[in-house]
Short mmCIF file of C-alpha atoms in Angstrom, two decimals:
data_model
loop_
_atom_site.label_atom_id
_atom_site.label_comp_id
_atom_site.label_asym_id
_atom_site.label_seq_id
_atom_site.Cartn_x
_atom_site.Cartn_y
_atom_site.Cartn_z
CA MET A 1 71.25 12.86 102.11
CA ALA A 2 69.14 15.81 103.27
CA SER A 3 72.04 18.21 102.47
CA GLU A 4 71.33 17.97 98.73
CA TYR A 5 67.85 19.39 99.23
CA LEU A 6 69.06 22.19 101.56
CA GLU A 7 71.41 23.24 98.66
CA LEU A 8 68.44 23.63 96.28
CA VAL A 9 66.35 25.52 98.97
CA GLU A 10 69.30 27.89 99.72
CA ALA A 11 69.81 28.61 96.11
CA LEU A 12 66.30 29.40 95.63
CA LEU A 13 65.99 31.76 98.69
CA ASP A 14 69.14 33.57 97.79
CA ARG A 15 67.53 34.44 94.43
CA VAL A 16 64.07 35.15 95.88
CA GLY A 17 65.67 37.71 98.22
CA HIS A 18 63.56 37.00 101.20
CA ARG A 19 62.82 33.90 103.32
CA SER A 20 58.96 33.82 103.25
CA GLY A 21 56.26 33.32 100.65
CA ASN A 22 54.72 30.46 98.72
CA ILE A 23 57.07 27.88 97.35
CA GLY A 24 55.86 25.14 94.96
CA ILE A 25 57.51 21.73 95.19
CA VAL A 26 57.28 19.21 92.35
CA ALA A 27 58.86 15.92 93.40
CA HIS A 28 57.98 12.35 92.69
CA CYS A 29 58.79 10.66 95.97
CA ASP A 30 57.66 11.41 99.51
CA THR A 31 61.26 11.52 100.84
CA ALA A 32 62.36 14.22 98.47
CA THR A 33 59.21 16.22 99.18
CA LYS A 34 59.69 15.93 102.86
CA HIS A 35 63.32 17.01 102.78
CA LEU A 36 62.67 20.01 100.66
CA GLU A 37 59.81 21.13 102.99
CA ASP A 38 61.85 20.52 106.05
CA SER A 39 64.54 22.73 104.56
CA LEU A 40 62.34 25.66 104.14
CA PRO A 41 62.16 28.38 106.64
CA GLU A 42 59.04 28.42 108.89
CA ALA A 43 57.83 31.66 107.12
CA CYS A 44 57.45 29.78 103.79
CA HIS A 45 54.50 28.05 102.81
CA ALA A 46 55.10 24.76 100.81
CA VAL A 47 52.57 23.91 98.02
CA HIS A 48 53.01 20.21 96.86
CA PHE A 49 52.54 18.98 93.37
CA GLY A 50 53.19 15.42 92.70
CA GLU A 51 53.60 15.84 89.00
CA LEU A 52 53.69 18.37 86.33
CA SER A 53 50.07 17.93 85.24
CA SER A 54 48.86 18.93 88.74
CA LEU A 55 50.88 22.09 88.56
CA ALA A 56 49.38 22.84 85.10
CA GLY A 57 46.01 22.82 86.80
CA ALA A 58 47.08 25.42 89.12
CA GLU A 59 48.36 28.10 86.78
CA GLN A 60 48.45 31.71 87.78
CA LEU A 61 49.24 30.83 91.40
CA GLY A 62 51.82 33.64 91.69
CA LEU A 63 54.26 31.52 93.47
CA ASP A 64 57.45 33.22 94.88
CA GLY A 65 59.55 30.10 94.17
CA LEU A 66 59.30 26.71 92.45
CA ILE A 67 61.47 23.65 92.87
CA PHE A 68 61.44 20.80 90.34
CA ASN A 69 63.30 17.75 91.61
CA LYS A 70 64.08 15.51 88.62
CA THR A 71 60.71 16.07 87.05
CA ILE A 72 62.07 16.29 83.48
CA SER A 73 63.71 12.89 83.55
CA HIS A 74 61.06 11.27 85.63
CA GLU A 75 58.26 12.25 83.38
CA LYS A 76 60.28 11.80 80.15
CA VAL A 77 59.58 15.56 79.23
CA VAL A 78 62.42 15.68 76.75
CA LYS A 79 61.78 12.26 75.00
CA GLU A 80 58.17 13.10 74.59
CA LYS A 81 58.97 16.67 73.49
CA ARG A 82 57.04 18.30 76.13
CA LEU A 83 59.81 20.72 77.15
CA ASP A 84 57.91 23.65 75.82
CA ASP A 85 54.99 22.75 78.04
CA PHE A 86 57.12 22.27 81.06
CA VAL A 87 58.70 25.81 80.76
CA LYS A 88 55.38 27.36 79.92
CA ILE A 89 53.75 25.79 83.04
CA ALA A 90 56.59 26.86 85.26
CA LEU A 91 56.40 30.54 83.95
CA LYS A 92 52.59 30.65 84.47
CA SER A 93 52.90 29.45 88.02
CA LEU A 94 55.43 31.96 89.07
CA LYS A 95 55.05 35.76 89.73
CA VAL A 96 57.33 38.09 87.97
CA GLY A 97 60.58 37.94 89.68
CA GLY A 98 59.78 34.55 90.99
CA THR A 99 62.61 31.98 90.96
CA CYS A 100 62.64 28.40 89.61
CA ILE A 101 65.05 25.64 90.51
CA VAL A 102 65.27 22.73 88.11
CA ARG A 103 67.23 19.86 89.31
CA GLU A 104 68.23 16.83 87.05
CA ASP A 105 70.59 13.96 87.50
CA LEU A 106 72.07 13.28 84.08
CA SER A 107 74.71 10.91 85.12
CA ALA A 108 73.02 7.91 83.36
CA THR A 109 74.22 9.38 80.08
CA ALA A 110 76.82 11.85 81.29
CA GLU A 111 76.74 13.69 78.16
CA GLY A 112 77.26 17.44 77.91
CA LYS A 113 74.98 17.82 75.06
CA ASP A 114 71.98 17.14 77.44
CA VAL A 115 73.22 19.98 79.63
CA ALA A 116 73.78 22.31 76.70
CA SER A 117 70.33 21.66 75.16
CA LEU A 118 68.38 22.34 78.46
CA THR A 119 70.51 25.38 79.26
CA ASP A 120 69.87 26.76 75.77
CA PHE A 121 66.14 26.11 76.03
CA PHE A 122 65.74 27.63 79.39
CA ASP A 123 67.83 30.72 78.26
CA VAL A 124 66.05 31.50 75.01
CA TYR A 125 62.56 30.45 75.65
CA ARG A 126 59.89 33.14 75.27
CA HIS A 127 56.15 33.05 75.92
CA ASP A 128 53.67 35.68 74.49
CA GLU A 129 50.91 36.17 76.82
CA ASN A 130 48.38 38.81 75.72
CA GLY A 131 51.26 40.78 73.99
CA THR A 132 53.53 40.41 76.94
CA HIS A 133 56.80 38.36 76.46
CA TYR A 134 57.86 36.28 79.43
CA GLY A 135 60.95 34.15 79.84
CA PHE A 136 63.44 32.93 82.34
CA GLU A 137 66.60 35.07 83.02
CA PHE A 138 69.21 32.39 83.27
CA TYR A 139 71.37 32.75 86.47
CA ALA A 140 73.42 29.57 86.63
CA CYS A 141 73.65 25.79 86.13
CA GLN A 142 75.69 24.22 88.76
CA PRO A 143 76.38 20.94 90.57
CA VAL A 144 74.73 19.71 93.69
CA VAL A 145 77.89 19.74 95.79
CA ALA A 146 76.63 16.97 98.12
CA SER A 147 76.37 14.59 95.09
CA ILE A 148 80.02 15.26 94.18
CA ALA A 149 81.15 14.72 97.82
CA VAL A 150 79.10 11.61 98.57
CA LYS A 151 78.73 9.99 95.03
CA SER A 152 81.32 11.64 92.83
CA ASN A 153 78.54 12.65 90.63
CA TYR A 154 79.29 15.72 88.57
CA PHE A 155 76.11 15.49 86.50
CA ASP A 156 73.70 15.86 89.42
CA LEU A 157 72.89 19.67 88.40
CA PHE A 158 70.43 22.30 88.98
CA TRP A 159 69.56 25.51 87.01
CA THR A 160 68.49 28.65 88.68
CA LEU A 161 66.02 30.77 86.61
CA THR A 162 64.05 33.82 87.35
CA LYS A 163 60.74 34.87 85.65
CA LYS A 164 61.20 38.11 83.83
CA GLU A 165 59.35 40.23 81.25
CA PHE A 166 61.42 40.70 78.14
CA ALA A 167 61.14 43.17 75.25
CA PRO A 168 60.67 41.61 71.76
CA VAL A 169 64.20 40.89 70.22
CA LYS A 170 64.94 40.79 66.49
CA GLY A 171 67.27 38.05 65.25
CA ASP A 172 68.14 34.55 66.34
CA MET A 173 70.60 35.32 69.15
CA LEU A 174 68.62 36.46 72.15
CA THR A 175 71.25 36.52 74.94
CA PHE A 176 75.02 36.84 75.16
CA ARG A 177 75.35 33.29 76.11
CA ASP A 178 73.48 32.41 72.94
CA PHE A 179 75.70 34.75 70.99
CA LEU A 180 78.83 33.00 72.28
CA ASP A 181 77.72 29.53 71.46
CA LYS A 182 76.56 30.40 67.94
CA THR A 183 79.48 32.38 66.89
CA GLN A 184 83.04 31.94 68.27
CA TYR A 185 82.32 28.87 70.43
CA THR A 186 80.52 26.43 68.14
CA ASN A 187 81.28 22.74 68.80
CA ASP A 188 83.33 22.57 65.64
CA GLY A 189 85.20 25.81 66.43
CA ILE A 190 86.00 24.78 69.91
CA GLY A 191 87.58 21.48 68.59
CA ALA A 192 89.60 23.47 66.08
CA TYR A 193 90.74 26.01 68.76
CA GLU A 194 91.81 23.23 71.15
CA TYR A 195 93.87 21.63 68.31
CA ILE A 196 95.88 24.72 67.84
CA PHE A 197 96.15 25.90 71.44
CA GLY A 198 96.73 22.43 72.87
CA ALA A 199 94.77 19.81 74.76
CA GLU A 200 92.43 21.08 77.54
CA PHE A 201 92.94 24.75 76.59
CA ILE A 202 91.20 27.56 74.59
CA SER A 203 93.61 30.30 75.32
CA PRO A 204 97.19 31.32 73.87
CA GLY A 205 99.97 28.98 74.60
CA GLY A 206 98.03 26.10 76.17
CA TRP A 207 99.28 24.23 79.14
CA ASP A 208 102.94 25.58 79.35
CA GLU A 209 101.77 29.32 79.02
CA ASN A 210 99.13 28.90 81.42
CA LEU A 211 101.54 27.34 84.06
CA ARG A 212 103.86 30.26 83.54
CA VAL A 213 100.99 32.74 84.20
CA LEU A 214 99.78 30.86 87.30
CA LYS A 215 103.26 30.99 88.74
CA ARG A 216 103.03 34.75 88.67
CA PHE A 217 100.79 34.64 91.71
CA GLY A 218 104.02 33.97 93.61
CA SER A 219 102.83 31.54 96.28
CA LEU A 220 99.89 29.11 95.82
CA LYS A 221 99.30 26.57 98.48
CA PRO A 222 97.23 23.38 98.58
CA GLY A 223 93.73 23.93 99.83
CA GLN A 224 93.35 27.58 98.78
CA LYS A 225 90.21 28.37 97.07
CA MET A 226 90.36 29.78 93.42
CA LEU A 227 87.74 31.12 91.05
CA ASP A 228 88.46 30.75 87.43
CA ILE A 229 86.37 33.18 85.35
CA GLY A 230 86.01 32.16 81.72
CA VAL A 231 87.27 28.69 82.48
CA GLY A 232 86.55 27.52 78.89
CA ILE A 233 86.99 23.80 78.53
CA GLY A 234 88.58 23.39 81.87
CA GLY A 235 92.44 23.15 81.39
CA GLY A 236 93.43 25.97 83.62
CA ALA A 237 91.26 24.76 86.53
CA ARG A 238 92.48 21.17 86.20
CA GLN A 239 96.04 22.47 86.11
CA ALA A 240 95.66 24.71 89.19
CA ALA A 241 94.36 21.70 91.03
CA SER A 242 96.99 19.13 89.84
CA GLU A 243 100.01 21.38 90.07
CA PHE A 244 99.20 23.40 93.15
CA GLY A 245 96.61 21.48 94.97
CA LEU A 246 93.96 24.32 94.74
CA GLU A 247 90.16 23.84 95.16
CA VAL A 248 88.80 25.39 91.99
CA THR A 249 85.53 26.81 90.94
CA GLY A 250 85.55 27.15 87.21
CA MET A 251 82.69 29.26 85.60
CA ASP A 252 81.97 30.10 82.04
CA LEU A 253 79.07 31.59 80.21
CA SER A 254 79.50 29.47 76.96
CA THR A 255 77.65 26.31 77.56
CA ASN A 256 79.43 24.63 74.59
CA MET A 257 82.71 25.03 76.29
CA LEU A 258 81.70 24.31 79.84
CA VAL A 259 80.03 21.09 79.15
CA ILE A 260 83.31 19.69 77.64
CA ALA A 261 85.10 20.56 81.00
CA LEU A 262 82.09 18.87 82.89
CA GLU A 263 82.34 15.60 80.79
CA ARG A 264 85.96 15.35 81.35
CA ASN A 265 85.94 15.97 85.06
CA HIS A 266 83.06 13.60 85.60
CA LYS A 267 85.23 10.92 83.97
CA ASP A 268 88.45 11.76 86.00
CA ARG A 269 86.54 12.47 89.36
CA ASP A 270 88.73 15.36 90.60
CA THR A 271 86.83 16.55 93.61
CA ARG A 272 88.99 19.60 93.76
CA VAL A 273 87.41 20.98 90.65
CA LYS A 274 83.80 22.14 90.14
CA TYR A 275 82.33 23.75 87.03
CA MET A 276 79.34 25.99 86.63
CA ILE A 277 77.59 27.83 83.73
CA GLY A 278 77.20 31.40 84.87
CA ASP A 279 78.08 35.05 84.20
CA ALA A 280 80.59 36.74 86.68
CA MET A 281 78.70 40.00 86.21
CA GLN A 282 75.51 38.32 87.59
CA TYR A 283 76.32 35.46 89.94
CA GLU A 284 76.78 36.30 93.53
CA PHE A 285 79.49 34.43 95.37
CA PRO A 286 79.96 34.77 99.17
CA GLU A 287 82.05 37.66 100.40
CA ASN A 288 85.67 37.06 101.51
CA HIS A 289 85.52 33.57 100.01
CA PHE A 290 88.37 33.14 97.49
CA ASP A 291 92.13 33.15 98.19
CA VAL A 292 92.77 33.89 94.48
CA ILE A 293 90.77 34.72 91.44
CA PHE A 294 92.09 33.99 87.87
CA SER A 295 90.95 34.77 84.43
CA ARG A 296 92.64 34.13 81.04
CA ASP A 297 91.70 36.14 77.99
CA CYS A 298 88.06 36.48 78.95
CA VAL A 299 87.32 39.76 80.51
CA GLN A 300 87.61 41.69 77.12
CA HIS A 301 84.01 40.52 76.74
CA ILE A 302 82.95 42.50 79.71
CA GLU A 303 82.04 46.17 79.22
CA ASP A 304 81.87 47.19 82.88
CA ILE A 305 85.30 46.45 84.21
CA PRO A 306 84.94 48.75 87.24
CA GLY A 307 81.87 46.64 88.12
CA LEU A 308 83.74 43.52 87.69
CA PHE A 309 86.67 44.66 89.85
CA LYS A 310 84.18 45.68 92.63
CA ARG A 311 82.78 42.26 92.56
CA ILE A 312 86.21 40.52 92.56
CA MET A 313 87.13 42.77 95.56
CA LYS A 314 84.04 41.50 97.46
CA TRP A 315 84.75 37.99 96.78
CA LEU A 316 88.43 37.90 97.64
CA LYS A 317 89.69 37.28 101.15
CA PRO A 318 91.76 40.12 102.66
CA GLY A 319 95.23 39.68 101.24
CA GLY A 320 93.88 37.71 98.32
CA GLN A 321 95.13 38.20 94.80
CA VAL A 322 93.61 38.57 91.38
CA LEU A 323 95.42 37.77 88.22
CA ILE A 324 94.05 38.30 84.76
CA THR A 325 95.46 38.22 81.21
CA MET A 326 93.29 40.09 78.66
CA TYR A 327 93.19 41.39 75.24
CA GLY A 328 93.89 45.07 75.02
CA ARG A 329 94.03 48.06 72.83
CA GLY A 330 97.36 49.39 71.59
CA ALA A 331 98.41 52.98 70.79
CA GLY A 332 98.34 52.80 67.11
CA GLU A 333 95.59 54.16 64.90
CA GLN A 334 93.06 51.42 64.60
CA SER A 335 92.49 50.00 61.15
CA GLU A 336 88.91 49.44 59.81
CA GLN A 337 89.57 45.80 59.76
CA PHE A 338 90.67 45.79 63.37
CA LYS A 339 87.47 47.68 64.35
CA GLU A 340 85.30 45.21 62.65
CA TYR A 341 87.10 42.28 64.33
CA VAL A 342 86.51 43.92 67.72
CA LYS A 343 82.83 44.40 66.92
CA GLN A 344 82.36 40.94 65.61
CA ARG A 345 83.93 39.45 68.70
CA ALA A 346 82.02 41.71 71.09
CA TYR A 347 85.22 42.89 72.71
CA PHE A 348 85.58 46.01 74.97
CA LEU A 349 89.34 46.74 74.80
CA ARG A 350 91.29 48.97 77.15
CA ASN A 351 94.74 50.05 77.33
CA ARG A 352 97.04 49.43 80.33
CA ASP A 353 96.74 52.90 81.73
CA GLU A 354 92.90 52.57 81.88
CA ILE A 355 93.08 49.06 83.50
CA ARG A 356 95.47 50.48 86.07
CA LYS A 357 93.31 53.36 87.04
CA MET A 358 90.29 51.17 87.35
CA ALA A 359 92.06 48.76 89.68
CA VAL A 360 93.35 51.65 91.84
CA ASP A 361 89.92 53.17 91.89
CA ALA A 362 88.42 49.86 92.99
CA GLY A 363 90.75 49.89 96.02
CA PHE A 364 93.30 47.27 94.93
CA ALA A 365 96.89 47.50 96.14
CA ASP A 366 100.09 46.33 94.62
CA VAL A 367 98.73 46.81 91.10
CA LYS A 368 100.82 45.64 88.21
CA VAL A 369 99.82 45.99 84.64
CA ASP A 370 102.28 44.64 82.12
CA ASP A 371 102.64 44.36 78.35
CA MET A 372 102.91 40.78 77.25
CA THR A 373 102.24 41.51 73.53
CA TYR A 374 105.81 40.40 72.64
CA ARG A 375 104.94 36.95 74.01
CA PHE A 376 101.60 36.85 72.23
CA LYS A 377 103.43 37.34 68.99
CA GLU A 378 105.84 34.53 69.71
CA ILE A 379 102.89 32.18 70.70
CA LEU A 380 100.85 33.13 67.57
CA GLN A 381 103.80 32.55 65.27
CA ALA A 382 104.64 29.15 66.81
CA GLU A 383 100.91 28.03 66.60
CA LYS A 384 100.52 29.11 63.20
CA GLN A 385 103.72 27.29 62.14
CA ARG A 386 102.61 24.21 63.85
CA LEU A 387 99.23 24.26 62.24
CA GLU A 388 100.69 24.60 58.75
CA ASP A 389 103.15 21.73 59.55
CA GLU A 390 100.34 19.53 60.73
CA LYS A 391 97.78 20.58 58.00
CA THR A 392 97.13 16.99 56.87
CA ASP A 393 96.44 15.79 60.36
CA PHE A 394 94.19 18.70 61.10
CA LEU A 395 92.10 18.20 57.92
CA ARG A 396 91.54 14.60 58.96
CA LYS A 397 89.72 15.96 61.99
CA PHE A 398 88.34 19.29 60.66
CA THR A 399 87.25 20.99 57.56
CA GLN A 400 89.23 23.19 55.16
CA LYS A 401 86.98 25.95 56.15
CA GLU A 402 88.15 25.67 59.79
CA TYR A 403 91.83 25.52 58.65
CA ASP A 404 91.37 28.69 56.50
CA SER A 405 89.65 30.43 59.38
CA LEU A 406 92.43 29.60 61.81
CA THR A 407 95.31 30.60 59.49
CA SER A 408 93.60 33.83 58.36
CA GLY A 409 92.72 34.64 61.94
CA TRP A 410 96.30 34.15 63.18
CA ASN A 411 97.72 36.26 60.22
CA ASN A 412 95.27 39.04 61.03
CA LYS A 413 96.23 39.06 64.72
CA LEU A 414 99.90 39.33 63.81
CA GLY A 415 98.96 42.24 61.65
CA TYR A 416 97.07 43.81 64.38
CA ILE A 417 100.04 43.43 66.70
CA ALA A 418 102.53 44.88 64.07
CA ALA A 419 100.12 47.99 63.77
CA ASP A 420 100.06 48.31 67.56
CA ASN A 421 96.17 47.84 67.48
CA HIS A 422 96.13 44.56 69.54
CA ASN A 423 97.79 44.06 72.82
CA TRP A 424 97.96 41.41 75.35
CA ASN A 425 98.10 42.48 78.87
CA TYR A 426 98.76 41.00 82.36
CA PHE A 427 97.13 42.27 85.42
CA LEU A 428 97.89 41.28 89.04
CA ALA A 429 96.59 43.03 92.23
CA THR A 430 95.92 42.40 95.87
CA LYS A 431 92.94 43.05 98.13
CA PRO A 432 94.25 45.05 101.13
CA LEU A 433 94.16 43.34 104.48
CA HIS A 434 91.71 46.06 105.87
CA LYS A 435 89.12 45.49 103.16
#
């Protein structure tokens, strides 16, 4: 299946930014090595390494790119606690700006925790070399599409990483992905959220509300391509596929959430849905690729909304639509408690007029920005009441701390709404046909 190796090479070259240079290949079978080399452009020079130790002996090569094909599992790097050495060797072999592809087939265990632990390690590892801090800038963890199509294997994955010099950072949360997984989206926190929102969802109203929002697109047709930004644990993507027959790419930066979606889809084998760990402000999708782009209560984490709108405009097909629900800022004077809540969540809240102007400035047509705060209030009240009614059942699964956190959090949000601090906004727009 040569196409799987072509995927790796194309992902590498897209990040390298040119189709020439020295590319290291670490593969443990001749077939994989040959397919990878044959997939490279003629202007690239392939440098073969049969195993990690041979690459270690050739450090400071200044490679433009480096592909590891199942090296971690083949050499039992994790079990032997050599992951630190693996990343250090890869970093030393690449020039600054060089890109590394790490492919692993984790279907033998199909456990999201393996994906999460590797992603976390790649994302936060830093190596001090003569006072300079090097690490990998995490770009994406995504499936090998050929493995999904041929083997229904959703755990054949590859990471795309770029060597970068980093300034020293104080504290124990080095990246925004790391911040999300260590604060709002811990494993226990995700479970408690799913309990209150409903199975498969980490967004207000769960399945029923998400279906109402999706229907606002007006006309969704089987086979259309959707991008779901901030897909969470995957419920919205699965719903779009099952209810409308869409082909959905779901992306999220929280590894802890995304791997739950990955595990469930690997079990159910819905080939219409693919998940990836990535940042919508960094990852580059093809131009004119998606029929619709969707996001539920995620973009308030993004500071550069004009930049996001510009990217969405590029990715949508002419005539395509974008639909977003987002937390927003009301007209009331903000309380100190609300300001602290916004800061702690790392939110960047806008009002509806600001969102509308940003969309128009980006070139969108048929822009609609509606206030759904009344519905947000209804949902919060219903969820809070259900949690109180089911307290005994909740405490069988979670701690008193989680219960108290949810009840106080929902009470606080209702208070923010009453003070017109916290809004819930709906945004729908169309990419003009001439774009």
